[in-house]
CSV table of C-alpha atoms in Angstrom, one decimal:
chain,number,residue,atom,x,y,z
A,23,MET,CA,283.2,45.4,105.5
A,24,SER,CA,284.2,42.1,104.0
A,25,ILE,CA,284.7,40.5,107.4
A,26,LEU,CA,281.2,41.7,108.5
A,27,ILE,CA,279.6,40.4,105.3
A,28,ASN,CA,281.3,37.0,105.8
A,29,LEU,CA,280.0,36.8,109.4
A,30,ILE,CA,276.5,37.7,108.5
A,31,THR,CA,276.5,35.3,105.5
A,32,ALA,CA,277.6,32.5,107.9
A,33,SER,CA,274.8,33.5,110.3
A,34,CYS,CA,272.3,33.4,107.4
A,35,ILE,CA,273.5,30.0,106.3
A,36,ILE,CA,273.3,28.6,109.9
A,37,PHE,CA,269.8,29.9,110.5
A,38,TYR,CA,268.6,28.5,107.2
A,39,LEU,CA,270.3,25.2,108.0
A,40,ILE,CA,268.6,25.0,111.4
A,41,ALA,CA,265.2,25.6,109.8
A,42,VAL,CA,265.9,22.8,107.3
A,43,LEU,CA,267.0,20.4,110.1
A,44,ASN,CA,263.8,21.3,112.0
A,45,LEU,CA,261.7,20.4,109.0
A,46,LEU,CA,263.6,17.1,108.4
A,47,VAL,CA,263.2,16.1,112.0
A,48,ASN,CA,259.5,16.8,111.7
A,49,LEU,CA,259.3,14.3,108.9
A,50,LYS,CA,260.2,11.6,111.4
A,51,GLU,CA,258.7,13.1,114.6
A,52,ASN,CA,255.2,14.3,114.0
A,53,ASP,CA,255.7,17.1,116.5
A,54,SER,CA,253.9,20.4,116.0
A,55,VAL,CA,256.4,22.2,118.4
A,56,ILE,CA,259.3,21.2,116.2
A,57,GLU,CA,257.3,22.1,113.1
A,58,ASN,CA,256.4,25.6,114.3
A,59,LYS,CA,260.1,26.5,114.9
A,60,ALA,CA,261.0,26.2,111.2
A,61,PRO,CA,259.4,29.4,110.0
A,62,PHE,CA,260.9,31.3,112.9
A,63,TRP,CA,264.5,30.2,112.0
A,64,SER,CA,263.7,30.8,108.3
A,65,LEU,CA,262.6,34.3,109.1
A,66,ILE,CA,265.8,35.0,111.1
A,67,GLY,CA,267.8,33.6,108.2
A,68,ALA,CA,265.9,35.8,105.8
A,69,ILE,CA,266.7,38.9,107.9
A,70,MET,CA,270.4,38.0,107.8
A,71,HIS,CA,270.0,37.4,104.1
A,72,PHE,CA,268.6,40.9,103.6
A,73,ILE,CA,271.4,42.4,105.6
A,74,VAL,CA,274.0,40.6,103.5
A,75,ILE,CA,272.4,41.9,100.3
A,76,SER,CA,272.2,45.4,101.7
A,77,LEU,CA,275.8,45.4,102.8
A,78,ASP,CA,276.8,44.1,99.4
A,79,ILE,CA,274.9,46.9,97.7
A,80,ALA,CA,276.5,49.5,100.1
A,81,SER,CA,280.0,48.0,99.5
A,82,ASN,CA,279.7,48.0,95.7
A,83,GLN,CA,277.6,51.2,95.6
A,84,GLY,CA,275.0,49.3,93.5
A,85,VAL,CA,273.2,46.0,93.0
A,86,ASN,CA,275.4,43.2,91.9
A,87,ASN,CA,274.2,41.9,88.5
A,88,SER,CA,276.5,38.9,88.4
A,89,LEU,CA,275.1,35.3,88.2
A,90,PHE,CA,275.4,34.5,91.9
A,91,GLY,CA,274.5,38.0,93.0
A,92,ILE,CA,271.2,37.8,91.2
A,93,LEU,CA,270.7,34.2,92.3
A,94,SER,CA,271.1,35.3,95.9
A,95,ILE,CA,268.6,38.1,95.5
A,96,THR,CA,266.1,35.8,93.8
A,97,ALA,CA,266.5,33.2,96.6
A,98,PHE,CA,265.8,35.9,99.1
A,99,PHE,CA,262.5,36.7,97.4
A,100,VAL,CA,261.6,33.0,97.1
A,101,VAL,CA,262.2,32.4,100.8
A,102,ASN,CA,260.0,35.3,101.8
A,103,ILE,CA,257.2,34.5,99.4
A,104,CYS,CA,257.2,30.9,100.8
A,105,LEU,CA,257.2,32.2,104.4
A,106,VAL,CA,254.1,34.3,103.6
A,107,VAL,CA,252.3,31.5,101.7
A,108,GLN,CA,253.0,28.8,104.3
A,109,ALA,CA,251.1,30.9,106.8
A,110,LYS,CA,247.9,30.3,104.8
A,111,TYR,CA,248.5,27.0,103.0
A,112,PRO,CA,250.2,23.8,104.3
A,113,LEU,CA,253.2,24.1,102.0
A,114,ARG,CA,255.8,24.3,104.7
A,115,ILE,CA,257.5,21.2,103.4
A,116,LEU,CA,258.5,23.1,100.3
A,117,LEU,CA,260.8,25.2,102.5
A,118,ILE,CA,263.2,22.3,102.5
A,119,PRO,CA,264.3,22.6,98.9
A,120,VAL,CA,263.9,26.4,98.9
A,121,LEU,CA,266.1,26.9,101.9
A,122,THR,CA,268.7,24.4,100.7
A,123,ILE,CA,269.0,26.1,97.4
A,124,SER,CA,269.2,29.5,99.2
A,125,ILE,CA,272.1,28.2,101.3
A,126,ILE,CA,274.0,27.3,98.1
A,127,CYS,CA,273.2,30.7,96.5
A,128,VAL,CA,274.2,32.8,99.5
A,129,GLY,CA,277.4,30.8,99.9
A,130,LEU,CA,278.4,31.0,96.3
A,131,ALA,CA,277.5,34.7,96.1
A,132,ASN,CA,279.9,35.3,99.1
A,133,ARG,CA,282.8,33.2,97.8
A,134,ILE,CA,282.7,34.1,94.1
A,135,ASN,CA,283.2,37.8,94.1
A,136,PHE,CA,282.4,38.9,90.6
A,137,TYR,CA,280.7,42.3,90.5
A,138,ILE,CA,278.7,43.5,87.5
A,139,PRO,CA,276.8,46.7,88.1
A,140,ILE,CA,273.1,47.0,87.1
A,141,GLY,CA,272.6,49.9,84.7
A,142,VAL,CA,269.7,51.8,86.3
A,143,THR,CA,268.9,54.8,84.1
A,144,SER,CA,265.3,55.6,85.1
A,145,SER,CA,262.5,54.6,87.4
A,146,GLY,CA,261.1,52.5,84.6
A,147,SER,CA,264.2,50.4,84.5
A,148,ILE,CA,263.9,49.8,88.3
A,149,ILE,CA,260.3,48.6,87.7
A,150,HIS,CA,261.6,46.3,85.0
A,151,ILE,CA,264.3,44.8,87.3
A,152,LEU,CA,262.0,44.4,90.3
A,153,THR,CA,259.2,42.8,88.3
A,154,SER,CA,261.7,40.4,86.6
A,155,ILE,CA,263.0,39.2,89.9
A,156,ILE,CA,259.5,38.9,91.5
A,157,ALA,CA,258.2,37.0,88.4
A,158,TYR,CA,261.1,34.6,88.4
A,159,SER,CA,260.7,34.0,92.1
A,160,LEU,CA,257.0,33.2,91.8
A,161,LEU,CA,257.6,30.9,88.9
A,162,CYS,CA,260.4,29.1,90.8
A,163,ILE,CA,257.7,28.3,93.4
A,164,VAL,CA,255.4,27.2,90.6
A,165,LEU,CA,258.1,24.8,89.4
A,166,LEU,CA,258.5,23.3,92.9
A,167,GLN,CA,254.7,22.9,93.2
A,168,ALA,CA,254.6,21.2,89.8
A,169,ILE,CA,257.3,18.7,90.8
A,170,ALA,CA,255.4,18.1,94.1
A,171,ILE,CA,252.2,17.4,92.2
A,172,GLN,CA,253.9,14.9,90.0
A,173,LEU,CA,255.3,13.1,93.1
A,174,ILE,CA,251.8,13.1,94.7
A,175,GLU,CA,250.3,11.6,91.6
A,176,TYR,CA,253.1,9.0,91.5
A,177,SER,CA,252.5,8.1,95.2
A,178,LEU,CA,248.7,7.8,94.6
A,179,LYS,CA,249.3,5.6,91.6
A,180,TYR,CA,251.7,3.2,93.3
A,181,ARG,CA,250.3,3.6,96.8
A,182,ASN,CA,253.6,4.9,98.2
A,183,ASN,CA,252.4,7.6,100.6
A,184,THR,CA,255.5,8.8,102.4
A,185,ARG,CA,255.3,11.1,105.4
A,186,TRP,CA,256.5,14.3,103.5
A,187,ILE,CA,253.7,13.8,100.9
A,188,SER,CA,251.1,13.5,103.7
A,189,GLN,CA,252.2,17.0,104.9
A,190,LEU,CA,251.1,18.5,101.5
A,191,PRO,CA,247.5,19.6,100.7
A,192,PRO,CA,245.3,17.3,98.7
A,193,LEU,CA,246.1,17.0,95.0
A,194,GLN,CA,243.2,19.2,93.9
A,195,THR,CA,244.2,21.9,96.3
A,196,MET,CA,247.8,21.8,95.2
A,197,GLU,CA,246.7,22.2,91.6
A,198,THR,CA,244.5,25.2,92.5
A,199,ILE,CA,247.4,26.9,94.4
A,200,LEU,CA,249.8,26.1,91.5
A,201,PHE,CA,247.6,27.9,88.9
A,202,GLN,CA,247.0,30.8,91.3
A,203,PHE,CA,250.7,31.3,91.6
A,204,MET,CA,251.2,30.8,87.9
A,205,THR,CA,248.6,33.4,87.1
A,206,VAL,CA,250.2,36.0,89.3
A,207,GLY,CA,253.7,35.1,88.1
A,208,TRP,CA,252.5,35.4,84.5
A,209,ILE,CA,250.9,38.8,85.1
A,210,ILE,CA,254.1,40.1,86.7
A,211,LEU,CA,256.2,38.6,83.9
A,212,THR,CA,253.9,40.5,81.5
A,213,LEU,CA,254.6,43.7,83.4
A,214,SER,CA,258.3,42.9,83.2
A,215,LEU,CA,258.3,42.5,79.5
A,216,LEU,CA,256.2,45.6,78.9
A,217,SER,CA,258.4,47.7,81.2
A,218,GLY,CA,261.5,46.4,79.4
A,219,LEU,CA,259.9,47.3,76.0
A,220,LEU,CA,259.0,50.8,77.2
A,221,PHE,CA,262.0,51.8,79.4
A,222,ILE,CA,265.0,49.7,78.3
A,223,ASP,CA,266.5,51.4,75.2
A,224,ASN,CA,268.5,48.3,74.0
A,225,PHE,CA,265.8,45.8,74.8
A,226,PHE,CA,266.1,44.2,71.4
A,227,ALA,CA,269.8,44.9,70.9
A,228,SER,CA,272.0,42.1,69.8
A,229,ASN,CA,273.5,41.5,73.3
A,230,LEU,CA,270.0,41.2,74.9
A,231,LEU,CA,268.1,39.8,71.9
A,232,TYR,CA,268.3,36.1,72.9
A,233,LYS,CA,267.2,36.9,76.5
A,234,THR,CA,264.3,38.9,75.2
A,235,ILE,CA,263.2,36.1,72.8
A,236,LEU,CA,263.5,33.4,75.4
A,237,SER,CA,261.6,35.5,77.9
A,238,ILE,CA,258.8,36.0,75.4
A,239,LEU,CA,258.7,32.3,74.5
A,240,SER,CA,258.4,31.5,78.2
A,241,TRP,CA,255.7,34.0,78.6
A,242,LEU,CA,253.8,32.5,75.7
A,243,THR,CA,254.2,29.0,77.1
A,244,PHE,CA,252.9,29.9,80.5
A,245,GLY,CA,250.1,31.9,78.8
A,246,LEU,CA,249.2,28.9,76.7
A,247,LEU,CA,249.1,26.6,79.7
A,248,LEU,CA,246.9,29.1,81.7
A,249,PHE,CA,244.5,29.4,78.7
A,250,GLY,CA,244.4,25.6,78.3
A,251,HIS,CA,243.8,25.1,82.0
A,252,TYR,CA,241.0,27.6,82.5
A,253,ILE,CA,239.3,26.9,79.1
A,254,TYR,CA,239.9,23.2,78.5
A,255,GLY,CA,240.9,21.9,82.0
A,256,TRP,CA,244.5,21.0,81.2
A,257,ARG,CA,246.3,19.5,84.2
A,258,GLY,CA,248.5,16.6,85.2
A,259,ASN,CA,251.5,15.5,83.0
A,260,LEU,CA,250.7,18.1,80.3
A,261,ALA,CA,250.7,20.9,82.8
A,262,ALA,CA,253.9,19.6,84.4
A,263,ILE,CA,255.7,19.3,81.0
A,264,LEU,CA,254.7,22.8,79.9
A,265,THR,CA,255.6,24.3,83.3
A,266,LEU,CA,259.1,22.7,83.1
A,267,THR,CA,259.5,23.8,79.5
A,268,ALA,CA,258.5,27.4,80.2
A,269,PHE,CA,260.6,27.6,83.4
A,270,ILE,CA,263.8,26.2,81.7
A,271,THR,CA,263.3,28.6,78.8
A,272,LEU,CA,263.0,31.6,81.2
A,273,ALA,CA,266.0,30.4,83.3
A,274,ILE,CA,268.2,30.1,80.2
A,275,GLY,CA,267.2,33.6,79.2
A,276,TYR,CA,267.5,35.0,82.7
A,277,PHE,CA,270.8,33.4,83.7
A,278,GLY,CA,272.3,32.0,80.4
A,279,SER,CA,274.6,34.9,79.5
A,280,ARG,CA,275.8,35.3,83.0
A,281,PHE,CA,276.7,31.6,83.3
A,282,VAL,CA,278.6,31.7,80.0
A,283,ILE,CA,280.6,34.9,80.8
A,284,GLU,CA,281.3,34.2,84.5
A,285,ILE,CA,281.7,30.4,84.6
A,286,ILE,CA,282.6,29.0,81.2
A,287,LEU,CA,284.7,31.9,79.9
C-alpha cells in the first residue's frame, strides 16, 4: 500500500507542477492554448490528490488528524474550489500559489508519517470537521485575494503593471469577489463553531480551549470586517489588515497545537 501511495503522490505532484509551469509560461507567452491546459493538469492532479487521501484513510482506517495530513486535505479543497471559481472569474493566476503550496503539503504529508486519528463520535462531529475544513479553505482563498488586491493597488499607485497583474480582474471586481468569498466562508465558519458547540462534548475543555477562543476571535474579526464593509464601505488597507489578522488567528487555532506537538516537541 505504501508503494502505491508513494507512486500516486509523485503523480499528483508532477501534474500540479505541470499546471504551474503552464501558468508561468503563459505569463511570458500570451497564448490561450497554453493557458487552457493549466486547469486540465490541475484537475488530473486533484484526482490523484483525492486518491492519495482516500488510500491514506483506507490504510490508517480513519482520517489523519496530524498537521500535514490536515494540511493536505485542506489543500485539496482549496485546489478544487479554485478550479470551480476560475471557470467563472478570471482568477486562474491564483492557481500558481495554490498549486505550489499544495505540492509542498502533499509531499510533506507523504514523507512525514505521523498518524493521529480523528475522534468521530456522531454525525454532528462529522459536520463540525467538514465545515471547519471548508471554511478554512475558503478563507485561505480570501487571504490570497487580499494579497492580490494589495499588489494591484501598489501597481496602480506606482504604475508598475506587470503581466500577471494584467491577468487579474479589475480592482473593484476583485474586491467584490473577495467579500463574496469572505461572506460564504464566515457563514460556514459560523456553522463550524455552532456544530462544535452542539456536538463536541469537550469543545471548551482545557486542551481545546485556546483553539476555540482563537477561532471565535477570528470569527468576530471577519464578522466585524464584513459589517464595516457592507455598512460603512471599509476596503483597501484596513480590509487587508483585518483579513490578515483574522486569518493568522484562525490558522494558529487550527494548526497551532499540531505544530507544537509534531514539530517542536
